[in-house]
XYZ file of C-alpha atoms in Angstrom:
755
model
C 130.086 98.628 78.811
C 126.510 101.417 78.588
C 123.930 98.227 79.289
C 126.939 97.963 82.631
C 126.288 101.245 83.326
C 123.031 101.168 82.915
C 122.293 98.233 85.480
C 124.506 99.637 88.626
C 122.629 103.427 88.138
C 119.795 101.887 90.315
C 121.547 101.152 93.721
C 124.279 99.932 95.107
C 125.310 96.488 93.320
C 124.397 93.343 92.181
C 122.394 90.765 94.454
C 124.000 88.046 95.399
C 122.790 85.665 98.608
C 126.150 85.939 99.843
C 125.832 89.740 100.311
C 122.437 89.482 101.367
C 123.728 87.865 104.665
C 126.583 89.721 104.959
C 123.794 92.736 104.983
C 121.590 91.434 107.286
C 124.770 90.333 109.333
C 126.174 93.367 109.841
C 122.824 94.917 110.417
C 121.404 92.205 113.020
C 120.369 94.712 115.852
C 118.072 96.027 113.088
C 116.991 93.085 112.075
C 116.661 91.890 115.982
C 114.978 95.148 116.595
C 112.626 95.631 114.525
C 110.429 91.743 115.485
C 110.932 92.489 119.512
C 109.114 96.352 118.946
C 106.636 94.786 116.568
C 105.875 92.374 119.151
C 105.687 94.616 121.768
C 103.887 96.761 119.956
C 101.121 93.945 118.551
C 100.842 92.771 122.017
C 100.284 96.119 123.410
C 97.466 96.593 120.755
C 96.221 93.308 120.943
C 95.157 93.948 124.829
C 93.690 97.599 124.156
C 91.305 95.345 121.884
C 88.015 94.696 123.738
C 87.292 90.902 122.889
C 84.928 89.933 120.316
C 82.654 86.628 120.233
C 81.363 84.812 117.885
C 77.609 82.982 118.093
C 76.264 80.615 114.727
C 73.717 79.751 113.826
C 73.099 76.631 111.177
C 70.007 77.020 108.156
C 69.411 74.367 106.208
C 67.529 75.313 102.577
C 65.211 72.393 102.785
C 63.369 71.430 99.099
C 61.135 68.955 99.877
C 57.512 69.498 98.350
C 55.090 70.423 101.282
C 51.880 68.848 101.967
C 49.581 71.438 102.907
C 48.999 73.309 99.892
C 49.442 72.291 96.289
C 50.409 75.710 94.672
C 53.199 74.745 92.532
C 51.500 77.010 90.049
C 51.822 79.681 91.738
C 54.852 79.693 93.974
C 57.189 76.795 92.728
C 59.672 75.392 95.696
C 63.813 76.337 95.743
C 65.353 74.284 94.471
C 68.237 72.418 95.516
C 70.906 74.187 93.480
C 74.087 75.716 94.084
C 73.028 78.919 92.632
C 69.552 79.164 94.981
C 71.547 78.272 97.981
C 74.124 81.246 96.918
C 71.330 83.326 96.524
C 69.281 82.650 99.670
C 72.968 83.641 101.615
C 73.033 87.148 100.063
C 69.244 87.457 101.266
C 70.384 86.346 104.923
C 73.127 89.631 104.428
C 70.979 92.025 102.368
C 69.471 95.221 104.062
C 66.294 94.282 104.930
C 66.989 91.381 107.435
C 69.203 93.739 109.111
C 67.325 96.312 110.146
C 64.700 93.750 110.956
C 66.697 92.852 113.643
C 67.895 95.790 114.470
C 64.470 97.101 115.452
C 63.641 93.861 117.331
C 65.966 93.702 119.091
C 66.727 97.619 119.787
C 69.677 97.939 118.101
C 70.131 101.481 117.458
C 70.531 102.285 121.614
C 72.700 99.908 122.036
C 76.749 101.495 122.632
C 78.805 98.800 120.049
C 76.237 99.560 116.803
C 75.257 103.503 117.726
C 79.498 104.314 118.145
C 81.194 104.851 115.105
C 84.165 101.775 113.928
C 87.345 102.221 115.510
C 88.615 103.017 111.397
C 86.330 105.742 111.223
C 87.322 107.193 114.263
C 90.578 107.323 112.736
C 89.488 109.268 109.765
C 87.715 111.085 111.539
C 90.122 112.121 114.069
C 92.881 112.686 111.308
C 90.575 114.152 109.095
C 90.918 112.026 106.153
C 87.345 111.629 106.493
C 84.263 113.778 107.388
C 81.879 111.816 110.132
C 79.188 110.973 107.882
C 75.925 111.309 110.320
C 72.422 109.141 109.729
C 69.884 111.353 107.277
C 66.722 110.726 108.393
C 64.479 108.785 106.349
C 61.249 110.358 105.122
C 57.859 109.180 105.796
C 55.555 108.389 103.545
C 53.763 111.578 104.450
C 56.297 113.984 104.240
C 57.144 112.514 100.249
C 53.829 114.130 99.402
C 51.258 112.464 96.873
C 53.478 113.597 94.224
C 54.784 109.811 94.788
C 53.433 107.584 92.770
C 53.278 103.714 94.620
C 52.036 101.401 92.490
C 48.739 99.486 94.486
C 50.555 95.779 93.612
C 53.739 96.369 94.248
C 53.932 99.445 96.371
C 57.655 101.283 94.142
C 57.668 104.413 93.261
C 56.927 105.348 90.148
C 59.906 106.463 87.957
C 61.378 109.872 88.063
C 58.830 111.065 90.679
C 59.687 114.327 92.277
C 59.243 112.627 95.877
C 62.405 109.858 94.920
C 65.024 111.305 97.329
C 68.296 109.725 98.271
C 68.778 106.692 100.211
C 70.816 107.676 104.083
C 73.268 106.135 105.438
C 72.846 103.867 108.267
C 75.669 104.098 110.235
C 73.616 101.081 112.268
C 73.697 98.912 109.413
C 76.659 99.403 108.765
C 77.846 98.423 111.484
C 75.927 95.054 111.260
C 76.695 94.182 108.044
C 80.238 94.632 108.713
C 80.133 92.064 112.427
C 77.702 89.295 110.627
C 78.853 86.684 107.810
C 76.860 84.602 106.278
C 78.641 81.956 104.572
C 78.011 77.821 102.811
C 78.919 75.197 104.389
C 81.042 73.333 101.629
C 78.687 72.147 99.406
C 75.914 71.229 101.534
C 72.156 72.724 101.454
C 73.407 74.669 105.390
C 73.754 77.718 106.004
C 76.522 79.320 108.345
C 75.015 82.280 110.486
C 77.787 83.760 111.879
C 77.897 87.124 114.412
C 80.433 89.011 115.886
C 79.699 90.472 119.237
C 81.595 92.429 122.834
C 79.555 89.870 124.622
C 78.414 86.467 123.712
C 74.627 86.373 124.928
C 74.441 89.185 122.350
C 76.042 87.710 119.657
C 74.208 84.320 120.032
C 70.833 86.294 120.720
C 71.799 88.079 117.564
C 72.755 84.987 115.338
C 69.231 83.599 116.168
C 67.450 86.727 115.409
C 68.931 86.818 112.013
C 68.179 82.851 112.109
C 64.427 83.449 112.860
C 63.824 86.444 111.080
C 65.074 84.702 107.498
C 62.225 82.099 108.312
C 59.512 84.719 108.814
C 61.068 87.219 105.612
C 60.757 84.097 103.894
C 57.132 82.774 105.301
C 56.105 86.639 104.596
C 57.702 86.301 101.287
C 55.678 83.402 99.887
C 52.349 85.017 101.646
C 53.149 87.996 99.536
C 53.357 86.113 96.279
C 50.249 84.410 96.906
C 48.709 87.166 97.591
C 49.411 89.512 94.908
C 48.949 86.063 92.722
C 45.592 85.952 94.102
C 44.450 89.912 93.169
C 46.534 88.788 90.050
C 43.780 85.806 89.280
C 40.734 88.414 91.131
C 41.256 91.397 88.699
C 41.453 88.341 85.694
C 38.380 86.925 87.370
C 36.101 90.193 86.620
C 37.439 90.332 83.423
C 36.220 86.374 82.245
C 33.212 86.980 84.261
C 32.235 89.999 82.215
C 32.879 87.922 78.966
C 30.902 84.459 79.891
C 27.883 87.210 80.603
C 28.210 89.133 77.209
C 28.804 85.704 74.751
C 25.675 84.127 76.852
C 23.702 87.473 76.409
C 24.803 87.406 72.413
C 23.901 83.766 72.429
C 20.154 84.691 73.839
C 19.932 87.521 71.837
C 20.628 85.784 68.597
C 17.584 83.515 69.568
C 15.446 85.858 70.353
C 16.050 87.499 66.272
C 16.153 83.605 65.141
C 13.252 82.093 66.909
C 15.492 79.324 68.110
C 14.658 77.609 70.910
C 15.448 74.629 73.026
C 14.503 72.044 75.325
C 17.222 69.902 77.257
C 20.149 71.207 75.248
C 19.090 70.247 72.341
C 17.034 72.759 70.117
C 14.070 72.803 69.491
C 13.622 72.311 66.036
C 16.351 69.847 65.932
C 15.315 67.329 68.989
C 11.345 67.941 67.084
C 13.345 65.988 63.766
C 15.440 63.225 65.133
C 11.603 62.545 67.410
C 9.719 62.874 64.438
C 12.120 61.189 62.326
C 12.075 57.966 65.373
C 8.436 57.646 64.902
C 7.788 57.447 60.998
C 10.647 54.743 61.074
C 8.902 53.415 63.759
C 5.306 53.624 62.391
C 7.045 52.075 59.166
C 7.630 48.718 60.641
C 4.194 48.671 62.406
C 2.920 49.438 58.982
C 4.849 46.853 57.436
C 4.220 43.683 60.117
C 0.429 44.243 60.146
C 0.443 44.433 56.165
C 2.570 41.005 56.246
C -0.176 39.233 59.101
C -3.455 40.792 57.390
C -1.504 39.623 53.877
C -0.526 36.281 55.199
C -4.422 35.939 57.052
C -5.953 36.883 53.376
C -3.640 34.232 51.645
C -4.611 31.501 53.913
C -8.544 32.241 53.512
C -8.351 32.444 49.997
C -6.401 28.761 49.781
C -9.312 27.679 51.487
C -7.553 26.602 55.260
C -9.497 25.458 57.640
C -8.851 28.096 59.955
C -6.170 26.211 62.058
C -3.399 27.896 59.947
C -5.493 31.209 60.505
C -5.711 30.464 64.220
C -1.940 30.275 64.265
C -0.904 33.605 63.022
C -3.482 35.351 64.666
C -1.799 34.100 67.489
C -4.544 35.257 69.832
C -5.904 33.861 73.635
C -9.649 32.809 72.697
C -8.995 31.331 69.787
C -6.991 29.298 71.460
C -9.729 28.965 73.651
C -12.688 27.855 71.573
C -10.470 26.010 70.067
C -10.279 23.451 72.576
C -13.830 23.738 73.386
C -14.126 22.688 69.737
C -11.594 19.485 70.175
C -13.140 18.439 73.086
C -16.565 18.919 72.043
C -15.078 16.711 68.377
C -13.582 14.014 71.205
C -16.776 14.072 73.114
C -18.588 12.861 69.861
C -16.281 11.252 68.740
C -17.032 9.620 71.340
C -19.974 8.885 71.661
C -20.559 7.995 68.341
C -19.300 4.480 69.830
C -21.590 4.310 71.641
C -25.225 5.990 69.493
C -26.425 6.226 66.446
C -26.427 9.009 64.241
C -29.949 10.202 65.629
C -29.007 9.765 69.227
C -29.999 12.510 71.128
C -27.513 12.844 72.881
C -24.820 12.552 69.651
C -27.533 14.847 67.907
C -26.451 17.717 71.032
C -23.115 16.729 70.180
C -22.836 17.696 67.584
C -24.997 21.098 67.583
C -21.769 21.767 70.919
C -19.312 20.973 67.550
C -21.131 23.708 65.126
C -21.316 26.025 67.876
C -17.650 25.991 68.667
C -16.978 26.071 64.947
C -19.211 29.173 64.656
C -17.586 30.839 67.597
C -14.319 30.242 66.343
C -14.977 31.448 62.599
C -16.376 34.296 64.161
C -13.258 35.344 66.451
C -10.713 34.459 63.460
C -13.112 36.544 61.389
C -12.850 39.521 64.011
C -9.486 39.696 64.385
C -9.072 39.639 60.526
C -10.554 42.256 60.754
C -9.333 43.990 63.324
C -5.618 43.112 61.348
C -7.608 45.088 57.971
C -8.181 48.111 60.777
C -4.699 48.113 62.016
C -3.009 47.596 59.171
C -4.665 51.176 57.396
C -4.252 52.653 60.806
C -0.454 52.112 60.251
C -0.712 53.319 57.167
C -2.279 56.672 57.292
C 0.009 57.106 60.998
C 3.376 55.675 58.111
C 1.534 58.679 55.477
C 1.056 61.587 57.669
C 4.329 60.815 60.100
C 5.619 61.229 56.472
C 3.828 64.507 55.516
C 5.269 65.743 59.077
C 8.752 64.591 58.678
C 9.523 66.237 55.033
C 7.623 69.256 56.540
C 10.310 69.780 58.841
C 13.091 68.677 56.524
C 11.854 71.919 54.395
C 12.107 74.304 57.432
C 15.443 73.067 58.922
C 16.708 73.884 55.645
C 16.139 77.206 56.066
C 17.582 77.557 59.789
C 20.999 75.828 59.045
C 22.948 78.855 58.954
C 21.077 79.918 62.084
C 22.078 76.953 63.121
C 26.051 76.729 62.782
C 25.901 80.530 63.834
C 24.781 79.218 67.177
C 27.308 76.784 67.740
C 29.997 78.958 67.137
C 28.346 81.456 69.732
C 28.240 78.362 71.754
C 31.740 77.052 71.867
C 32.838 80.985 72.212
C 30.859 80.780 75.154
C 31.806 77.266 76.551
C 35.535 78.018 75.791
C 35.235 81.368 78.143
C 33.272 80.235 80.802
C 35.550 76.739 81.224
C 38.477 79.388 82.001
C 36.590 81.332 84.022
C 35.792 78.209 85.970
C 39.116 76.632 85.934
C 40.341 79.909 87.287
C 37.930 80.551 89.570
C 38.466 77.358 91.287
C 42.649 78.019 91.862
C 41.741 81.809 92.639
C 39.282 80.216 95.603
C 42.232 78.022 95.942
C 45.063 80.577 96.296
C 42.710 82.672 98.613
C 41.928 79.613 101.116
C 45.854 78.059 101.336
C 47.724 81.485 101.345
C 47.964 81.286 105.753
C 49.254 77.623 105.230
C 52.440 78.478 103.433
C 55.669 76.608 105.303
C 59.003 78.117 105.033
C 61.564 76.353 102.484
C 64.146 76.220 104.947
C 64.636 75.660 108.477
C 66.138 75.963 111.735
C 69.307 73.247 111.962
C 71.121 74.631 115.676
C 70.668 77.327 117.231
C 73.513 79.514 118.151
C 74.900 79.475 122.227
C 76.604 81.933 123.686
C 80.487 81.277 122.927
C 83.146 80.641 126.149
C 86.113 82.243 124.664
C 86.545 84.697 122.526
C 86.703 84.520 118.985
C 88.879 88.140 118.270
C 91.561 89.513 118.229
C 93.316 85.914 117.697
C 96.405 88.236 120.446
C 98.822 84.819 120.173
C 98.464 84.767 116.173
C 98.986 88.476 115.240
C 101.696 88.344 118.160
C 103.405 85.795 116.340
C 102.698 87.037 112.904
C 103.910 90.749 114.455
C 106.893 89.057 115.353
C 107.623 86.653 111.944
C 106.653 90.530 110.017
C 109.446 92.063 111.799
C 111.966 89.947 111.154
C 111.008 90.612 107.860
C 110.877 94.128 107.830
C 114.032 93.743 109.709
C 115.910 91.856 106.728
C 114.076 94.031 103.759
C 115.575 97.202 106.088
C 118.413 95.302 106.192
C 118.553 94.579 102.335
C 117.532 98.480 100.903
C 120.003 99.861 103.092
C 122.414 97.693 101.234
C 121.031 97.471 97.781
C 119.293 101.006 97.783
C 121.959 103.203 99.324
C 123.688 106.023 97.279
C 127.006 105.032 95.454
C 129.172 102.098 96.009
C 127.566 99.396 98.559
C 130.619 96.868 98.034
C 133.929 97.099 96.505
C 133.500 94.589 93.724
C 130.681 97.437 92.115
C 133.340 100.034 91.150
C 134.662 97.270 88.951
C 130.897 96.278 87.466
C 130.090 100.190 87.111
C 133.100 102.103 85.815
C 134.578 99.238 84.426
C 137.866 100.403 86.436
C 140.177 98.478 88.650
C 139.434 98.480 92.776
C 142.280 99.426 94.334
C 141.423 99.473 97.848
C 138.814 99.778 100.829
C 139.772 101.527 103.259
C 138.157 101.831 106.647
C 136.325 105.161 108.426
C 138.936 106.113 110.206
C 138.534 108.639 113.727
C 141.051 110.258 115.896
C 142.188 109.129 119.195
C 140.399 112.456 120.537
C 136.961 111.445 119.997
C 136.415 113.918 117.344
C 138.174 114.659 113.424
C 141.862 114.785 114.231
C 142.723 115.628 109.810
C 146.409 115.529 110.742
C 146.268 111.724 112.503
C 144.189 111.015 109.364
C 146.401 112.357 106.921
C 149.325 110.038 109.305
C 147.201 107.257 110.002
C 150.097 105.395 108.622
C 152.739 106.596 111.040
C 150.466 106.224 113.666
C 148.538 103.566 113.479
C 150.572 100.884 111.389
C 149.065 98.050 112.002
C 145.588 99.007 111.401
C 143.168 97.943 108.517
C 144.349 101.273 107.544
C 147.196 100.678 106.967
C 146.713 97.162 105.494
C 144.743 98.506 102.715
C 147.016 101.040 101.603
C 149.767 98.743 101.466
C 147.436 97.027 99.223
C 147.073 99.985 97.173
C 150.323 101.165 96.919
C 151.110 97.178 95.446
C 147.849 97.731 92.856
C 149.524 100.811 91.586
C 152.776 99.440 91.019
C 152.054 96.287 89.450
C 150.429 98.479 87.297
C 152.981 101.382 86.165
C 154.154 100.827 82.459
C 157.732 101.179 83.612
C 160.436 101.360 86.566
C 161.396 104.998 85.752
C 160.357 107.863 87.923
C 156.750 108.759 87.946
C 153.766 111.053 88.799
C 150.893 109.929 90.836
C 147.882 112.350 90.750
C 145.208 111.549 93.121
C 141.945 112.680 92.196
C 138.054 112.546 94.098
C 134.760 113.861 92.202
C 134.006 116.463 95.232
C 135.399 117.438 98.530
C 135.754 116.059 101.315
C 135.660 112.088 99.983
C 139.054 111.577 101.333
C 141.801 112.036 98.485
C 143.889 114.170 100.830
C 143.946 111.556 103.078
C 144.422 108.702 100.419
C 147.339 111.096 98.504
C 148.985 111.531 102.363
C 149.090 108.004 103.149
C 150.204 106.847 99.990
C 153.140 109.528 100.098
C 153.946 108.217 104.011
C 154.156 104.397 103.192
C 157.010 104.796 100.263
C 158.781 107.157 102.326
C 158.991 104.995 105.396
C 160.297 101.726 102.890
C 163.145 104.002 101.706
C 162.085 105.228 98.631
C 161.955 108.420 97.879
C 158.743 110.206 97.722
C 158.153 113.855 97.128
C 154.167 114.670 98.521
C 153.167 118.058 96.506
C 149.488 120.004 97.199
C 148.918 120.561 94.201
C 145.391 121.622 95.309
C 146.362 125.850 95.177
C 142.899 127.066 96.602
C 142.650 125.303 99.316
C 145.892 124.204 100.337
C 144.398 121.562 102.627
C 147.557 119.400 103.468
C 150.053 122.650 103.560
C 148.057 124.055 106.382
C 148.026 120.847 107.871
C 151.713 119.647 107.319
C 153.046 122.528 106.802
C 152.140 125.782 109.652
C 155.154 127.463 109.604
C 155.441 127.480 106.015
C 157.434 130.265 103.926
C 157.180 129.143 100.084
C 155.195 126.581 97.792
C 154.587 125.221 94.722
C 153.177 128.374 93.702
C 156.154 130.816 94.557
C 158.113 128.131 92.876
C 156.644 128.878 89.846
C 155.578 132.691 89.781
C 158.796 134.010 91.490
C 161.642 131.939 90.901
C 161.805 130.866 94.301
C 164.203 127.356 93.899
C 161.894 124.434 94.085
C 164.042 122.685 96.252
C 164.284 125.563 99.380
C 160.540 125.246 99.086
C 160.275 121.354 99.686
C 160.049 120.022 103.298
C 161.318 116.953 104.951
C 160.069 114.480 107.701
C 162.787 113.047 109.708
C 160.627 110.331 111.122
C 159.811 109.043 108.021
C 161.882 109.889 104.810
C 158.818 112.378 103.413
C 159.505 114.991 101.953
C 156.650 117.523 101.488
C 156.345 120.863 98.755
C 153.432 123.100 100.699
C 150.835 124.919 97.481
C 152.092 128.235 98.313
C 153.297 130.546 101.091
C 152.053 132.518 103.340
C 151.428 135.510 100.782
C 149.051 135.303 99.058
C 149.230 134.574 94.213
C 147.212 137.400 91.882
C 147.549 134.660 89.691
C 144.554 132.071 89.202
C 145.521 128.384 90.207
C 144.721 127.311 86.945
C 146.680 129.923 85.318
C 149.496 128.705 87.157
C 149.274 125.081 86.216
C 148.898 125.044 82.959
C 152.037 127.199 82.559
C 155.112 126.139 80.804
C 157.377 127.062 84.198
C 155.398 123.991 85.929
C 155.733 121.414 83.066
C 159.029 121.960 83.707
C 159.297 122.019 87.460
C 157.480 118.829 87.449
C 160.205 117.247 84.980
C 162.941 118.339 87.494
C 161.658 117.272 90.706
C 160.538 113.596 88.506
C 164.990 113.852 88.268
C 165.684 114.139 91.709
C 162.832 111.431 93.414
C 161.110 108.270 92.513
C 157.678 108.929 92.787
C 155.528 112.375 93.080
C 152.096 112.214 94.296
C 149.772 115.413 93.322
C 147.023 115.778 96.473
C 144.752 117.091 93.091
C 141.712 118.866 94.193
C 138.324 117.871 93.000
C 137.131 117.007 89.430
C 134.210 118.836 88.470
C 133.736 122.085 90.521
C 137.269 123.051 89.589
C 139.486 122.711 86.314
C 142.025 122.401 88.361
C 142.266 118.865 88.571
C 141.695 117.865 84.857
C 145.771 120.422 84.103
C 147.068 118.091 87.173
C 146.079 115.461 84.629
C 148.102 116.138 81.683
C 151.535 116.396 83.541
C 150.699 112.782 85.200
C 151.003 109.239 84.709
C 149.084 107.934 87.288
C 145.927 108.574 88.181
C 143.849 107.805 91.322
C 140.409 108.244 91.334
C 138.827 108.214 95.354
C 135.424 108.108 96.374
C 133.871 108.246 99.413
C 131.592 104.260 100.536
C 127.856 104.872 100.016
C 128.227 108.803 100.194
C 129.505 110.062 96.210
C 126.918 108.732 93.507
C 127.688 106.625 90.755
C 126.549 109.759 88.237
C 128.885 111.506 89.886
C 131.859 109.930 89.604
C 131.183 109.688 85.815
C 130.834 112.745 85.318
C 134.234 113.401 87.129
C 135.787 110.424 85.095
C 134.949 111.785 82.200
C 135.469 115.100 82.660
C 139.009 114.201 82.054
C 139.081 113.389 78.541
C 142.042 112.112 77.115
C 143.730 110.992 79.745
C 141.037 108.598 81.035
C 143.805 105.758 79.735
C 146.216 107.052 83.153
C 143.232 106.013 85.384
C 145.195 102.787 87.394
C 141.579 102.440 89.736
C 139.798 103.566 92.654
C 140.051 103.449 95.592
C 136.639 103.368 98.192
C 137.673 105.511 101.690
C 134.513 105.371 104.558
C 134.315 101.821 104.518
C 131.970 100.720 107.632
C 134.726 98.669 109.133
C 131.610 95.589 109.353
C 131.837 95.369 105.282
C 135.827 95.232 105.629
C 135.459 92.462 108.641
C 132.544 90.511 106.441
C 135.432 90.275 103.667
C 137.943 88.987 105.840
C 139.584 92.262 106.603
C 141.555 92.709 109.136
C 140.230 95.044 112.697
C 141.125 98.691 112.864
C 143.895 99.250 115.323
C 143.837 101.855 118.269
C 145.256 104.903 117.091
C 147.648 107.017 119.367
C 148.081 110.388 118.791
C 150.033 111.751 116.319
C 152.013 114.944 116.688
C 151.747 118.064 114.333
C 154.870 119.597 113.756
C 156.365 116.642 112.649
C 158.131 118.340 109.478
C 161.266 120.449 109.014
C 163.247 122.225 105.969
C 165.460 119.979 103.814
C 168.565 121.179 103.291
């Protein structure tokens, strides 16, 4: 139960599709008016807004290697990955590109950029934000010498006095708002789109952005190359100094250790190597001379005739002499066959043979002597070279330590020299190719002046506004239905209060154009065929079926607060009972306001108050309606009572009075005062057999109604149910009710005193 009550606190009841559709039907004028108003307003705004043209230029990132120069170690090419392309997109959007384009095209003088945006103007006009004026950017001269500029990067040092807050540039902001840079799907293409009020201007700005981007890319590469050149130059100066220092240390070490070099080698080492070569050659020559000399001696000792010795000597002179000897010997043999030994020719020939032998022997002896001399000279040369070699070896042993240190110094100098030469080559390449850079992107398609405006999209906005108006209208209808105060639908009564819903009474109005209270409280008589009358009949049936017995009963009709329709319900219910033949008494139990009394019994003499306090017979105070058969007991007479209403109602005489009246009437209907402001109705509840609770449709809050019901205390078990008054006729029609009939005027003086 508590959970159900909490569920009913927040609005007009539970949500359902049928109820939502009913709410929309009943408020169809709002649902139709909202899209029409939205479409008209949007159309007016769209016509007021100026046209905007979008021009688009396409740039392609080109990651292919360029062949003009090779600077892979200085500046690498762009990579064809997503991160690189997205980075280039952000670079195109950057403030630096925007400011360059603004300066190139002189957009600061363009009224399309110099005036504030529409949003800024609206905020400034409403006072929500002060207009922001661009602050002047101080120049380097104005910053003063306190600013610490880095010569390599051109950046300000941290926490320097010359640093100032960057100024807001309204033109740059307006420029950035109209610039849209996107990557074309997953390609290497970048779409540069700019919006302006003029088509030619939009195309010119888009193309300029693309060109400035390529220019800035080239400039960045040249700046990087220049920065690398400066770094290399600085490093080369340091390496040059290191190489010079290393060479000076080598020269100083040589001077200190008497080390001389020839053709890149240390002189002592070079002399030792050459001397060793000469010594080896001398040893070979000595061995060869000794072998030849010993062979000649061995042949001579063995009595060789000279032929073997001649072969060993291999002398050309000996060969010629041997040929002459052979010729002489041959002629001698030839002449010996013709002449005798003593023949002059034979003697002459023999003399020639002897002379030839003597020449051969003399030549051989000379050659042997020469071999001996050569052997002796070679042996002496070998001995001399051996002595020199031994001397150099002893000297080399003493200078070995100095040679090791010299080699170490040479290695250090050589390493510094190699690094210096490599960086020098790179430096020359960087300097020479610094101006030979190619951008890593190219313009694929230049922007053309668009033929049709891209914004505002008037048709789309009007269509969207129309559908939005429909949604807003439906939302308002549902909001009015479910977020209203109090009871929104009759079935919410049972869900919120756990009480029966007895009837829903439509809003009643007199035929005089205003509120006629007498007409309302006698509506059963004035319009017996109206929907209100049908609701009263339904109320009577619900009350009757919930009685506990057929004995006469007292029905109390009350509400939470005044003006919720309790008096109207009590009066019309009593009239209906009377018109159906029942003996009915309508009692005005509101001793304070006496609302029924003022309407039905203007010329009264006595009432309930006089019957209790003065002992006036109650039968004398009851009035009778001849047309309907209704009996009416006014609240009081013309003279006011001096006792308070709670005292009168709580008196013993009151209970006895009602008991006597129950014996005379079938039904007694008490028009009780509201429950919350005063205690009167709570006292009357002690005398009632049935209590009908009345609350106004969407006027009486559920919290107040619940407090009123709780105030009845133990009399809550007498509650028959709830009557909802002043319900919109559309709601009743939606539930299948009958439309209200036209009410006829009711004459006010309808009652007379009962006989």
